[in-house]
C-alpha cells in the first residue's frame, strides 16, 4: 500500500522510538524511508533593555545545526540499515517545521508521513501547539501518528 514513507525526526527519545517503529512498519510494508530533519533558522536577536547578547554568528549556528542534523539522521539511517530497509536522509533549514515536513514529503514523492506526537491535550496542547497537528491539518498526504 505505502511505498515511500517520510519520517520526520528531531533526535528526541520520543522521536527515536518513532524511528524504530517506522522502520518496522516500512519493513512489513516493503516500503522505503526518507528520514527528515527540519533545521532551525538562526534566531533573530532581540535588542533592548535586559537583552542577552549571543556571541554565536549565523555561520556558526548554521554549521552547528548542520552537524546536529547529520548526527540525528545518521542515527536514524543506521536503524533502517540494520533492519535491511532502504533509507535516505534529507534536511532543510526552515523556521516553520510543519511546512518543511510537508514540503519534504512532496519533494521526495512520499505517500505517507509517519511521525510522533507528544500527546499534549487541553491548555498545553492549545498553547504549545503541535507540529504533528499542523502537519495533519495542512497536508494532503496521509499522516500516521505514532504515540
Short mmCIF file of N, CA, C and O in Angstrom, two decimals:
data_model
loop_
_atom_site.label_atom_id
_atom_site.label_comp_id
_atom_site.label_asym_id
_atom_site.label_seq_id
_atom_site.Cartn_x
_atom_site.Cartn_y
_atom_site.Cartn_z
N UNK A 1 0.82 -1.19 0.00
CA UNK A 1 0.00 0.00 0.00
C UNK A 1 0.87 1.26 0.00
O UNK A 1 0.78 2.07 -0.90
N UNK A 2 1.72 1.42 1.00
CA UNK A 2 2.62 2.57 1.05
C UNK A 2 4.00 2.12 0.57
O UNK A 2 4.50 1.09 0.99
N UNK A 3 4.60 2.92 -0.28
CA UNK A 3 5.89 2.55 -0.86
C UNK A 3 7.04 3.47 -0.46
O UNK A 3 8.20 3.08 -0.56
N UNK A 4 6.73 4.70 -0.05
CA UNK A 4 7.78 5.65 0.32
C UNK A 4 7.28 6.49 1.49
O UNK A 4 6.34 7.26 1.35
N UNK A 5 7.93 6.33 2.62
CA UNK A 5 7.48 6.95 3.87
C UNK A 5 8.45 8.04 4.31
O UNK A 5 9.66 7.81 4.37
N UNK A 6 7.92 9.21 4.60
CA UNK A 6 8.73 10.28 5.18
C UNK A 6 8.61 10.15 6.70
O UNK A 6 7.51 10.08 7.24
N UNK A 7 9.77 10.15 7.37
CA UNK A 7 9.80 10.06 8.83
C UNK A 7 10.56 11.26 9.38
O UNK A 7 11.79 11.27 9.39
N UNK A 8 9.82 12.29 9.82
CA UNK A 8 10.49 13.43 10.44
C UNK A 8 11.06 13.02 11.79
O UNK A 8 10.44 12.25 12.53
N UNK A 9 12.24 13.51 12.12
CA UNK A 9 12.85 13.18 13.40
C UNK A 9 13.59 14.40 13.93
O UNK A 9 14.09 15.22 13.17
N UNK A 10 13.61 14.51 15.26
CA UNK A 10 14.34 15.61 15.89
C UNK A 10 15.39 15.12 16.87
O UNK A 10 16.01 15.90 17.57
N UNK A 11 15.56 13.80 16.95
CA UNK A 11 16.57 13.23 17.82
C UNK A 11 16.14 13.04 19.26
O UNK A 11 16.90 12.51 20.07
N UNK A 12 14.92 13.44 19.61
CA UNK A 12 14.44 13.27 20.98
C UNK A 12 14.16 11.79 21.24
O UNK A 12 14.01 11.00 20.30
N UNK A 13 14.08 11.39 22.51
CA UNK A 13 13.75 9.98 22.81
C UNK A 13 12.43 9.55 22.17
O UNK A 13 12.33 8.44 21.65
N UNK A 14 11.43 10.42 22.18
CA UNK A 14 10.15 10.10 21.54
C UNK A 14 10.34 9.86 20.05
O UNK A 14 9.84 8.90 19.49
N UNK A 15 11.11 10.71 19.43
CA UNK A 15 11.37 10.61 18.00
C UNK A 15 12.18 9.35 17.68
O UNK A 15 11.93 8.69 16.67
N UNK A 16 13.14 9.02 18.52
CA UNK A 16 13.94 7.80 18.30
C UNK A 16 13.05 6.55 18.36
O UNK A 16 13.23 5.62 17.58
N UNK A 17 12.09 6.54 19.28
CA UNK A 17 11.14 5.43 19.34
C UNK A 17 10.30 5.34 18.09
O UNK A 17 10.00 4.26 17.58
N UNK A 18 9.93 6.49 17.56
CA UNK A 18 9.14 6.55 16.33
C UNK A 18 9.94 6.06 15.14
O UNK A 18 9.42 5.37 14.26
N UNK A 19 11.23 6.39 15.11
CA UNK A 19 12.11 5.91 14.04
C UNK A 19 12.10 4.38 14.02
O UNK A 19 11.93 3.76 12.97
N UNK A 20 12.28 3.78 15.19
CA UNK A 20 12.30 2.31 15.27
C UNK A 20 10.98 1.71 14.80
O UNK A 20 10.96 0.72 14.06
N UNK A 21 9.88 2.31 15.21
CA UNK A 21 8.56 1.79 14.82
C UNK A 21 8.32 2.00 13.32
O UNK A 21 7.76 1.15 12.64
N UNK A 22 8.76 3.14 12.79
CA UNK A 22 8.59 3.41 11.37
C UNK A 22 9.40 2.42 10.52
O UNK A 22 8.93 1.97 9.47
N UNK A 23 10.58 2.08 10.99
CA UNK A 23 11.41 1.10 10.27
C UNK A 23 10.71 -0.26 10.25
O UNK A 23 10.65 -0.92 9.21
N UNK A 24 10.16 -0.65 11.38
CA UNK A 24 9.42 -1.92 11.45
C UNK A 24 8.21 -1.89 10.50
O UNK A 24 7.95 -2.85 9.77
N UNK A 25 7.49 -0.78 10.51
CA UNK A 25 6.33 -0.61 9.64
C UNK A 25 6.75 -0.69 8.17
O UNK A 25 6.11 -1.38 7.36
N UNK A 26 7.82 0.01 7.82
CA UNK A 26 8.30 0.02 6.43
C UNK A 26 8.76 -1.38 6.00
O UNK A 26 8.50 -1.79 4.86
N UNK A 27 9.42 -2.07 6.89
CA UNK A 27 9.89 -3.43 6.58
C UNK A 27 8.70 -4.34 6.27
O UNK A 27 8.71 -5.07 5.29
N UNK A 28 7.66 -4.26 7.11
CA UNK A 28 6.46 -5.08 6.89
C UNK A 28 5.74 -4.69 5.60
O UNK A 28 5.16 -5.55 4.93
N UNK A 29 5.77 -3.41 5.26
CA UNK A 29 5.06 -2.92 4.07
C UNK A 29 5.90 -3.02 2.79
O UNK A 29 5.39 -2.80 1.70
N UNK A 30 7.20 -3.32 2.94
CA UNK A 30 8.07 -3.34 1.78
C UNK A 30 8.32 -1.95 1.23
O UNK A 30 8.51 -1.77 0.02
N UNK A 31 8.32 -0.96 2.12
CA UNK A 31 8.47 0.45 1.71
C UNK A 31 9.88 0.94 2.00
O UNK A 31 10.61 0.34 2.79
N UNK A 32 10.23 2.04 1.38
CA UNK A 32 11.49 2.70 1.70
C UNK A 32 11.19 3.95 2.51
O UNK A 32 10.04 4.42 2.54
N UNK A 33 12.20 4.47 3.16
CA UNK A 33 12.03 5.61 4.07
C UNK A 33 12.94 6.75 3.67
O UNK A 33 14.08 6.54 3.23
N UNK A 34 12.45 7.97 3.84
CA UNK A 34 13.30 9.15 3.85
C UNK A 34 13.15 9.77 5.23
O UNK A 34 12.05 10.14 5.64
N UNK A 35 14.26 9.81 5.97
CA UNK A 35 14.27 10.47 7.27
C UNK A 35 14.52 11.94 7.03
O UNK A 35 15.36 12.31 6.22
N UNK A 36 13.79 12.79 7.76
CA UNK A 36 13.88 14.23 7.54
C UNK A 36 14.08 14.97 8.85
O UNK A 36 13.42 14.67 9.85
N UNK A 37 14.97 15.94 8.82
CA UNK A 37 15.21 16.81 9.98
C UNK A 37 15.07 18.26 9.54
O UNK A 37 15.76 18.71 8.63
N UNK A 38 14.15 18.98 10.18
CA UNK A 38 13.95 20.40 9.89
C UNK A 38 14.90 21.21 10.76
O UNK A 38 14.72 21.29 11.97
N UNK A 39 15.93 21.77 10.14
CA UNK A 39 16.90 22.56 10.89
C UNK A 39 16.32 23.91 11.28
O UNK A 39 15.64 24.55 10.47
N UNK A 40 16.60 24.35 12.49
CA UNK A 40 16.12 25.67 12.89
C UNK A 40 16.89 26.76 12.16
O UNK A 40 18.05 26.59 11.80
N UNK A 41 16.22 27.86 11.93
CA UNK A 41 16.86 29.02 11.33
C UNK A 41 17.52 29.83 12.44
O UNK A 41 17.14 29.72 13.61
N UNK A 42 18.49 30.64 12.09
CA UNK A 42 19.18 31.47 13.07
C UNK A 42 18.19 32.41 13.73
O UNK A 42 17.48 33.15 13.04
N UNK A 43 18.10 32.37 15.07
CA UNK A 43 17.13 33.25 15.74
C UNK A 43 17.57 34.71 15.65
O UNK A 43 18.74 35.03 15.88
N UNK A 44 16.65 35.56 15.34
CA UNK A 44 16.95 36.99 15.27
C UNK A 44 17.12 37.52 16.68
O UNK A 44 16.26 37.31 17.53
N UNK A 45 18.21 38.20 16.94
CA UNK A 45 18.41 38.73 18.29
C UNK A 45 17.44 39.86 18.59
O UNK A 45 17.06 40.62 17.70
N UNK A 46 17.05 39.92 19.85
CA UNK A 46 16.16 40.99 20.29
C UNK A 46 16.99 41.92 21.15
O UNK A 46 17.60 41.51 22.13
N UNK A 47 17.05 43.16 20.74
CA UNK A 47 17.85 44.13 21.47
C UNK A 47 16.95 45.01 22.32
O UNK A 47 15.80 45.22 22.01
N UNK A 48 17.52 45.52 23.35
CA UNK A 48 16.78 46.40 24.23
C UNK A 48 17.24 46.20 25.66
O UNK A 48 18.17 45.44 25.95
N UNK A 49 16.57 46.84 26.54
CA UNK A 49 16.93 46.76 27.95
C UNK A 49 16.80 45.33 28.45
O UNK A 49 15.78 44.67 28.27
N UNK A 50 17.86 44.82 29.03
CA UNK A 50 17.85 43.47 29.59
C UNK A 50 18.06 42.37 28.57
O UNK A 50 17.94 41.20 28.89
N UNK A 51 18.32 42.70 27.31
CA UNK A 51 18.52 41.68 26.28
C UNK A 51 19.84 40.96 26.50
O UNK A 51 20.81 41.52 26.99
N UNK A 52 19.85 39.70 26.16
CA UNK A 52 21.07 38.90 26.26
C UNK A 52 21.80 38.97 24.93
O UNK A 52 21.19 38.94 23.87
N UNK A 53 23.09 39.03 25.00
CA UNK A 53 23.90 39.06 23.79
C UNK A 53 24.38 37.63 23.52
O UNK A 53 24.99 36.99 24.38
N UNK A 54 24.09 37.13 22.34
CA UNK A 54 24.52 35.80 21.95
C UNK A 54 25.72 35.95 21.02
O UNK A 54 25.59 36.53 19.94
N UNK A 55 26.87 35.43 21.42
CA UNK A 55 28.06 35.61 20.60
C UNK A 55 28.11 34.71 19.36
O UNK A 55 29.02 34.81 18.56
N UNK A 56 27.13 33.84 19.19
CA UNK A 56 27.11 32.94 18.05
C UNK A 56 26.80 33.71 16.77
O UNK A 56 25.83 34.47 16.72
N UNK A 57 27.59 33.50 15.76
CA UNK A 57 27.32 34.13 14.46
C UNK A 57 26.36 33.25 13.68
O UNK A 57 26.23 32.04 13.96
N UNK A 58 25.69 33.79 12.68
CA UNK A 58 24.81 32.97 11.85
C UNK A 58 25.55 31.79 11.21
O UNK A 58 25.00 30.70 11.09
N UNK A 59 26.80 32.01 10.84
CA UNK A 59 27.58 30.93 10.22
C UNK A 59 27.86 29.81 11.21
O UNK A 59 27.78 28.63 10.88
N UNK A 60 28.23 30.19 12.46
CA UNK A 60 28.47 29.18 13.49
C UNK A 60 27.19 28.41 13.80
O UNK A 60 27.21 27.18 13.98
N UNK A 61 26.09 29.12 13.87
CA UNK A 61 24.81 28.49 14.14
C UNK A 61 24.47 27.49 13.03
O UNK A 61 24.05 26.37 13.30
N UNK A 62 24.62 27.90 11.78
CA UNK A 62 24.32 27.03 10.65
C UNK A 62 25.19 25.79 10.65
O UNK A 62 24.71 24.68 10.40
N UNK A 63 26.48 25.96 10.95
CA UNK A 63 27.39 24.82 11.00
C UNK A 63 26.98 23.85 12.10
O UNK A 63 26.96 22.63 11.91
N UNK A 64 26.64 24.37 13.25
CA UNK A 64 26.22 23.55 14.38
C UNK A 64 24.91 22.81 14.06
O UNK A 64 24.77 21.62 14.38
N UNK A 65 23.97 23.51 13.44
CA UNK A 65 22.69 22.89 13.08
C UNK A 65 22.90 21.79 12.04
O UNK A 65 22.27 20.73 12.12
N UNK A 66 23.79 22.01 11.09
CA UNK A 66 24.09 21.00 10.07
C UNK A 66 24.72 19.76 10.70
O UNK A 66 24.38 18.63 10.36
N UNK A 67 25.63 19.97 11.64
CA UNK A 67 26.26 18.84 12.35
C UNK A 67 25.22 18.05 13.14
O UNK A 67 25.25 16.82 13.15
N UNK A 68 24.32 18.77 13.81
CA UNK A 68 23.26 18.11 14.57
C UNK A 68 22.36 17.31 13.65
O UNK A 68 21.99 16.17 13.94
N UNK A 69 22.00 17.87 12.51
CA UNK A 69 21.18 17.17 11.53
C UNK A 69 21.86 15.90 11.04
O UNK A 69 21.24 14.83 10.98
N UNK A 70 23.14 16.01 10.71
CA UNK A 70 23.90 14.86 10.23
C UNK A 70 23.92 13.75 11.29
O UNK A 70 23.76 12.57 10.97
N UNK A 71 24.12 14.12 12.54
CA UNK A 71 24.17 13.15 13.64
C UNK A 71 22.82 12.45 13.82
O UNK A 71 22.75 11.22 13.89
N UNK A 72 21.75 13.23 13.89
CA UNK A 72 20.41 12.68 14.10
C UNK A 72 20.00 11.80 12.93
O UNK A 72 19.49 10.68 13.12
N UNK A 73 20.21 12.27 11.71
CA UNK A 73 19.82 11.50 10.53
C UNK A 73 20.67 10.24 10.36
O UNK A 73 20.17 9.19 9.94
N UNK A 74 21.96 10.34 10.70
CA UNK A 74 22.83 9.18 10.63
C UNK A 74 22.39 8.07 11.56
O UNK A 74 22.41 6.88 11.22
N UNK A 75 21.96 8.47 12.74
CA UNK A 75 21.47 7.51 13.73
C UNK A 75 20.20 6.81 13.23
O UNK A 75 20.05 5.59 13.34
N UNK A 76 19.30 7.59 12.65
CA UNK A 76 18.05 7.03 12.13
C UNK A 76 18.33 6.08 10.96
O UNK A 76 17.77 4.98 10.89
N UNK A 77 19.21 6.50 10.07
CA UNK A 77 19.54 5.65 8.91
C UNK A 77 20.20 4.34 9.35
O UNK A 77 19.94 3.29 8.77
N UNK A 78 21.00 4.40 10.40
CA UNK A 78 21.64 3.18 10.92
C UNK A 78 20.59 2.18 11.40
O UNK A 78 20.77 0.96 11.23
N UNK A 79 19.50 2.67 11.98
CA UNK A 79 18.42 1.77 12.42
C UNK A 79 17.81 1.08 11.20
O UNK A 79 17.59 -0.13 11.21
N UNK A 80 17.53 1.84 10.16
CA UNK A 80 16.96 1.26 8.94
C UNK A 80 17.93 0.28 8.30
O UNK A 80 17.54 -0.81 7.88
N UNK A 81 19.20 0.67 8.21
CA UNK A 81 20.21 -0.21 7.60
C UNK A 81 20.30 -1.54 8.35
O UNK A 81 20.43 -2.60 7.73
N UNK A 82 20.23 -1.49 9.68
CA UNK A 82 20.35 -2.71 10.48
C UNK A 82 19.17 -3.66 10.25
O UNK A 82 19.29 -4.86 10.48
N UNK A 83 18.05 -3.12 9.77
CA UNK A 83 16.87 -3.94 9.50
C UNK A 83 16.70 -4.24 8.01
O UNK A 83 15.70 -4.83 7.61
N UNK A 84 17.64 -3.79 7.20
CA UNK A 84 17.56 -4.04 5.76
C UNK A 84 16.50 -3.21 5.04
O UNK A 84 16.02 -3.61 3.98
N UNK A 85 16.15 -2.06 5.61
CA UNK A 85 15.15 -1.19 4.99
C UNK A 85 15.88 -0.08 4.25
O UNK A 85 16.74 0.60 4.81
N UNK A 86 15.55 0.10 2.98
CA UNK A 86 16.16 1.16 2.17
C UNK A 86 15.78 2.52 2.75
O UNK A 86 14.60 2.78 3.01
N UNK A 87 16.79 3.36 2.98
CA UNK A 87 16.52 4.66 3.58
C UNK A 87 17.47 5.72 3.06
O UNK A 87 18.64 5.45 2.79
N UNK A 88 16.94 6.93 2.92
CA UNK A 88 17.70 8.11 2.57
C UNK A 88 17.47 9.13 3.67
O UNK A 88 16.60 8.96 4.53
N UNK A 89 18.22 10.21 3.61
CA UNK A 89 18.05 11.29 4.58
C UNK A 89 17.96 12.63 3.85
O UNK A 89 18.44 12.77 2.73
N UNK A 90 17.32 13.58 4.51
CA UNK A 90 17.20 14.92 3.96
C UNK A 90 17.06 15.90 5.11
O UNK A 90 16.53 15.57 6.17
N UNK A 91 17.56 17.10 4.91
CA UNK A 91 17.41 18.16 5.89
C UNK A 91 17.26 19.48 5.16
O UNK A 91 17.72 19.62 4.02
N UNK A 92 16.61 20.41 5.83
CA UNK A 92 16.35 21.71 5.24
C UNK A 92 16.20 22.72 6.37
O UNK A 92 15.64 22.41 7.41
N UNK A 93 16.71 23.91 6.15
CA UNK A 93 16.54 24.99 7.12
C UNK A 93 15.18 25.64 6.85
O UNK A 93 14.90 26.05 5.73
N UNK A 94 14.37 25.69 7.90
CA UNK A 94 13.06 26.31 7.77
C UNK A 94 12.58 26.68 9.16
O UNK A 94 12.60 25.86 10.06
N UNK A 95 12.15 27.92 9.33
CA UNK A 95 11.69 28.34 10.65
C UNK A 95 10.29 27.84 10.97
O UNK A 95 9.80 27.99 12.08
N UNK A 96 9.63 27.20 10.01
CA UNK A 96 8.30 26.65 10.22
C UNK A 96 8.38 25.14 9.96
O UNK A 96 8.21 24.69 8.82
N UNK A 97 8.64 24.35 11.00
CA UNK A 97 8.89 22.91 10.81
C UNK A 97 7.79 22.15 10.08
O UNK A 97 8.09 21.31 9.23
N UNK A 98 6.53 22.41 10.38
CA UNK A 98 5.48 21.63 9.73
C UNK A 98 5.47 21.86 8.22
O UNK A 98 5.21 20.93 7.45
N UNK A 99 5.77 23.08 7.79
CA UNK A 99 5.84 23.36 6.35
C UNK A 99 7.01 22.62 5.72
O UNK A 99 6.91 22.10 4.60
N UNK A 100 8.13 22.55 6.44
CA UNK A 100 9.30 21.82 5.94
C UNK A 100 9.00 20.34 5.78
O UNK A 100 9.42 19.71 4.80
N UNK A 101 8.26 19.77 6.73
CA UNK A 101 7.90 18.35 6.68
C UNK A 101 7.03 18.08 5.46
O UNK A 101 7.29 17.15 4.68
N UNK A 102 6.01 18.87 5.27
CA UNK A 102 5.10 18.68 4.13
C UNK A 102 5.84 18.87 2.81
O UNK A 102 5.68 18.08 1.87
N UNK A 103 6.69 19.89 2.74
CA UNK A 103 7.48 20.14 1.54
C UNK A 103 8.41 18.96 1.23
O UNK A 103 8.52 18.54 0.08
N UNK A 104 9.04 18.42 2.26
CA UNK A 104 9.95 17.28 2.06
C UNK A 104 9.18 16.07 1.53
O UNK A 104 9.65 15.37 0.63
N UNK A 105 8.00 15.82 2.08
CA UNK A 105 7.19 14.69 1.61
C UNK A 105 6.84 14.85 0.14
O UNK A 105 6.92 13.89 -0.64
N UNK A 106 6.50 16.06 -0.25
CA UNK A 106 6.16 16.31 -1.66
C UNK A 106 7.39 16.18 -2.56
O UNK A 106 7.32 15.56 -3.62
N UNK A 107 8.52 16.78 -2.14
CA UNK A 107 9.74 16.74 -2.95
C UNK A 107 10.21 15.31 -3.20
O UNK A 107 10.74 15.01 -4.27
N UNK A 108 10.03 14.45 -2.22
CA UNK A 108 10.52 13.08 -2.33
C UNK A 108 9.47 12.11 -2.85
O UNK A 108 9.74 10.92 -2.99
N UNK A 109 8.28 12.61 -3.13
CA UNK A 109 7.22 11.75 -3.65
C UNK A 109 6.74 10.72 -2.64
O UNK A 109 6.36 9.61 -3.01
N UNK A 110 6.73 11.09 -1.37
CA UNK A 110 6.29 10.16 -0.32
C UNK A 110 4.78 10.01 -0.34
O UNK A 110 4.05 10.95 -0.64
N UNK A 111 4.32 8.81 -0.03
CA UNK A 111 2.88 8.57 0.01
C UNK A 111 2.36 8.41 1.44
O UNK A 111 1.19 8.11 1.65
N UNK A 112 3.24 8.61 2.44
CA UNK A 112 2.84 8.58 3.84
C UNK A 112 3.85 9.37 4.66
O UNK A 112 5.06 9.30 4.40
N UNK A 113 3.35 10.11 5.64
CA UNK A 113 4.20 10.77 6.63
C UNK A 113 3.96 10.04 7.94
O UNK A 113 2.82 9.92 8.40
N UNK A 114 5.01 9.50 8.53
CA UNK A 114 4.93 8.72 9.77
C UNK A 114 5.65 9.53 10.83
O UNK A 114 6.86 9.71 10.78
N UNK A 115 4.88 10.05 11.80
CA UNK A 115 5.51 10.93 12.79
C UNK A 115 4.99 10.71 14.20
O UNK A 115 3.94 10.12 14.40
N UNK A 116 5.74 11.25 15.14
CA UNK A 116 5.42 11.13 16.55
C UNK A 116 4.48 12.23 17.00
O UNK A 116 4.32 13.25 16.34
N UNK A 117 3.88 11.99 18.16
CA UNK A 117 3.08 13.01 18.82
C UNK A 117 3.38 12.96 20.31
O UNK A 117 3.49 11.88 20.89
N UNK A 118 3.54 14.13 20.90
CA UNK A 118 3.76 14.20 22.35
C UNK A 118 2.46 13.94 23.11
O UNK A 118 2.49 13.68 24.30
N UNK A 119 1.34 14.02 22.43
CA UNK A 119 0.06 13.75 23.07
C UNK A 119 -0.40 14.84 24.02
O UNK A 119 -1.15 14.58 24.95
N UNK A 120 0.04 16.07 23.79
CA UNK A 120 -0.39 17.17 24.65
C UNK A 120 -1.88 17.44 24.41
O UNK A 120 -2.34 17.45 23.28
N UNK A 121 -2.57 17.68 25.51
CA UNK A 121 -4.00 17.95 25.41
C UNK A 121 -4.34 19.21 26.16
O UNK A 121 -3.51 19.76 26.87
N UNK A 122 -5.57 19.62 26.02
CA UNK A 122 -6.07 20.75 26.78
C UNK A 122 -5.29 22.03 26.54
O UNK A 122 -4.89 22.33 25.42
N UNK A 123 -5.06 22.78 27.62
CA UNK A 123 -4.39 24.07 27.54
C UNK A 123 -2.97 23.92 26.99
O UNK A 123 -2.53 24.71 26.16
N UNK A 124 -2.24 22.88 27.45
CA UNK A 124 -0.85 22.69 26.98
C UNK A 124 -0.83 22.50 25.47
O UNK A 124 -0.01 23.09 24.77
N UNK A 125 -1.73 21.69 24.96
CA UNK A 125 -1.79 21.47 23.52
C UNK A 125 -2.17 22.73 22.76
O UNK A 125 -1.63 23.02 21.71
N UNK A 126 -3.09 23.49 23.34
CA UNK A 126 -3.52 24.73 22.71
C UNK A 126 -2.42 25.78 22.70
O UNK A 126 -2.14 26.41 21.69
N UNK A 127 -1.75 25.94 23.83
CA UNK A 127 -0.71 26.97 23.95
C UNK A 127 0.58 26.60 23.23
O UNK A 127 1.20 27.43 22.59
N UNK A 128 1.01 25.35 23.39
CA UNK A 128 2.27 24.94 22.80
C UNK A 128 2.13 24.60 21.33
O UNK A 128 3.09 24.62 20.59
N UNK A 129 0.92 24.27 20.94
CA UNK A 129 0.73 23.88 19.55
C UNK A 129 1.38 22.53 19.31
O UNK A 129 1.96 21.94 20.21
N UNK A 130 1.28 22.05 18.14
CA UNK A 130 1.86 20.76 17.81
C UNK A 130 2.22 20.74 16.34
O UNK A 130 1.37 21.00 15.50
N UNK A 131 3.46 20.44 16.08
CA UNK A 131 3.87 20.33 14.67
C UNK A 131 3.11 19.18 14.01
O UNK A 131 2.71 19.28 12.85
N UNK A 132 2.87 18.11 14.77
CA UNK A 132 2.12 16.98 14.23
C UNK A 132 0.71 17.42 13.85
O UNK A 132 0.21 17.10 12.77
N UNK A 133 0.06 18.15 14.73
CA UNK A 133 -1.29 18.65 14.46
C UNK A 133 -1.30 19.54 13.22
O UNK A 133 -2.21 19.45 12.38
N UNK A 134 -0.28 20.37 13.08
CA UNK A 134 -0.21 21.26 11.92
C UNK A 134 0.00 20.46 10.63
O UNK A 134 -0.58 20.79 9.60
N UNK A 135 0.82 19.42 10.69
CA UNK A 135 1.01 18.57 9.51
C UNK A 135 -0.32 17.90 9.16
O UNK A 135 -0.72 17.86 8.00
N UNK A 136 -1.01 17.39 10.19
CA UNK A 136 -2.30 16.73 9.96
C UNK A 136 -3.30 17.65 9.27
O UNK A 136 -4.03 17.22 8.37
N UNK A 137 -3.34 18.89 9.70
CA UNK A 137 -4.36 19.80 9.17
C UNK A 137 -3.97 20.46 7.85
O UNK A 137 -4.84 20.98 7.16
N UNK A 138 -2.69 20.44 7.49
CA UNK A 138 -2.26 21.13 6.28
C UNK A 138 -1.80 20.20 5.15
O UNK A 138 -1.61 20.66 4.02
N UNK A 139 -1.61 18.93 5.44
CA UNK A 139 -1.08 18.01 4.43
C UNK A 139 -2.20 17.29 3.70
O UNK A 139 -3.20 16.89 4.30
N UNK A 140 -2.00 17.08 2.40
CA UNK A 140 -2.94 16.23 1.67
C UNK A 140 -2.36 14.83 1.49
O UNK A 140 -2.96 13.98 0.86
N UNK A 141 -1.19 14.61 2.06
CA UNK A 141 -0.56 13.29 2.09
C UNK A 141 -0.99 12.61 3.39
O UNK A 141 -1.00 13.26 4.44
N UNK A 142 -1.36 11.34 3.37
CA UNK A 142 -1.77 10.66 4.60
C UNK A 142 -0.68 10.76 5.68
O UNK A 142 0.52 10.71 5.39
N UNK A 143 -1.13 10.90 6.94
CA UNK A 143 -0.23 11.01 8.07
C UNK A 143 -0.58 9.93 9.09
O UNK A 143 -1.74 9.81 9.50
N UNK A 144 0.41 9.14 9.47
CA UNK A 144 0.23 8.14 10.51
C UNK A 144 0.93 8.69 11.74
O UNK A 144 2.13 8.96 11.71
N UNK A 145 0.17 8.84 12.83
CA UNK A 145 0.72 9.40 14.06
C UNK A 145 0.98 8.27 15.04
O UNK A 145 0.06 7.52 15.40
N UNK A 146 2.23 8.16 15.46
CA UNK A 146 2.63 7.11 16.41
C UNK A 146 2.82 7.73 17.77
O UNK A 146 3.54 8.70 17.92
N UNK A 147 2.17 7.17 18.78
CA UNK A 147 2.26 7.66 20.14
C UNK A 147 2.83 6.62 21.06
O UNK A 147 2.49 5.50 21.05
#
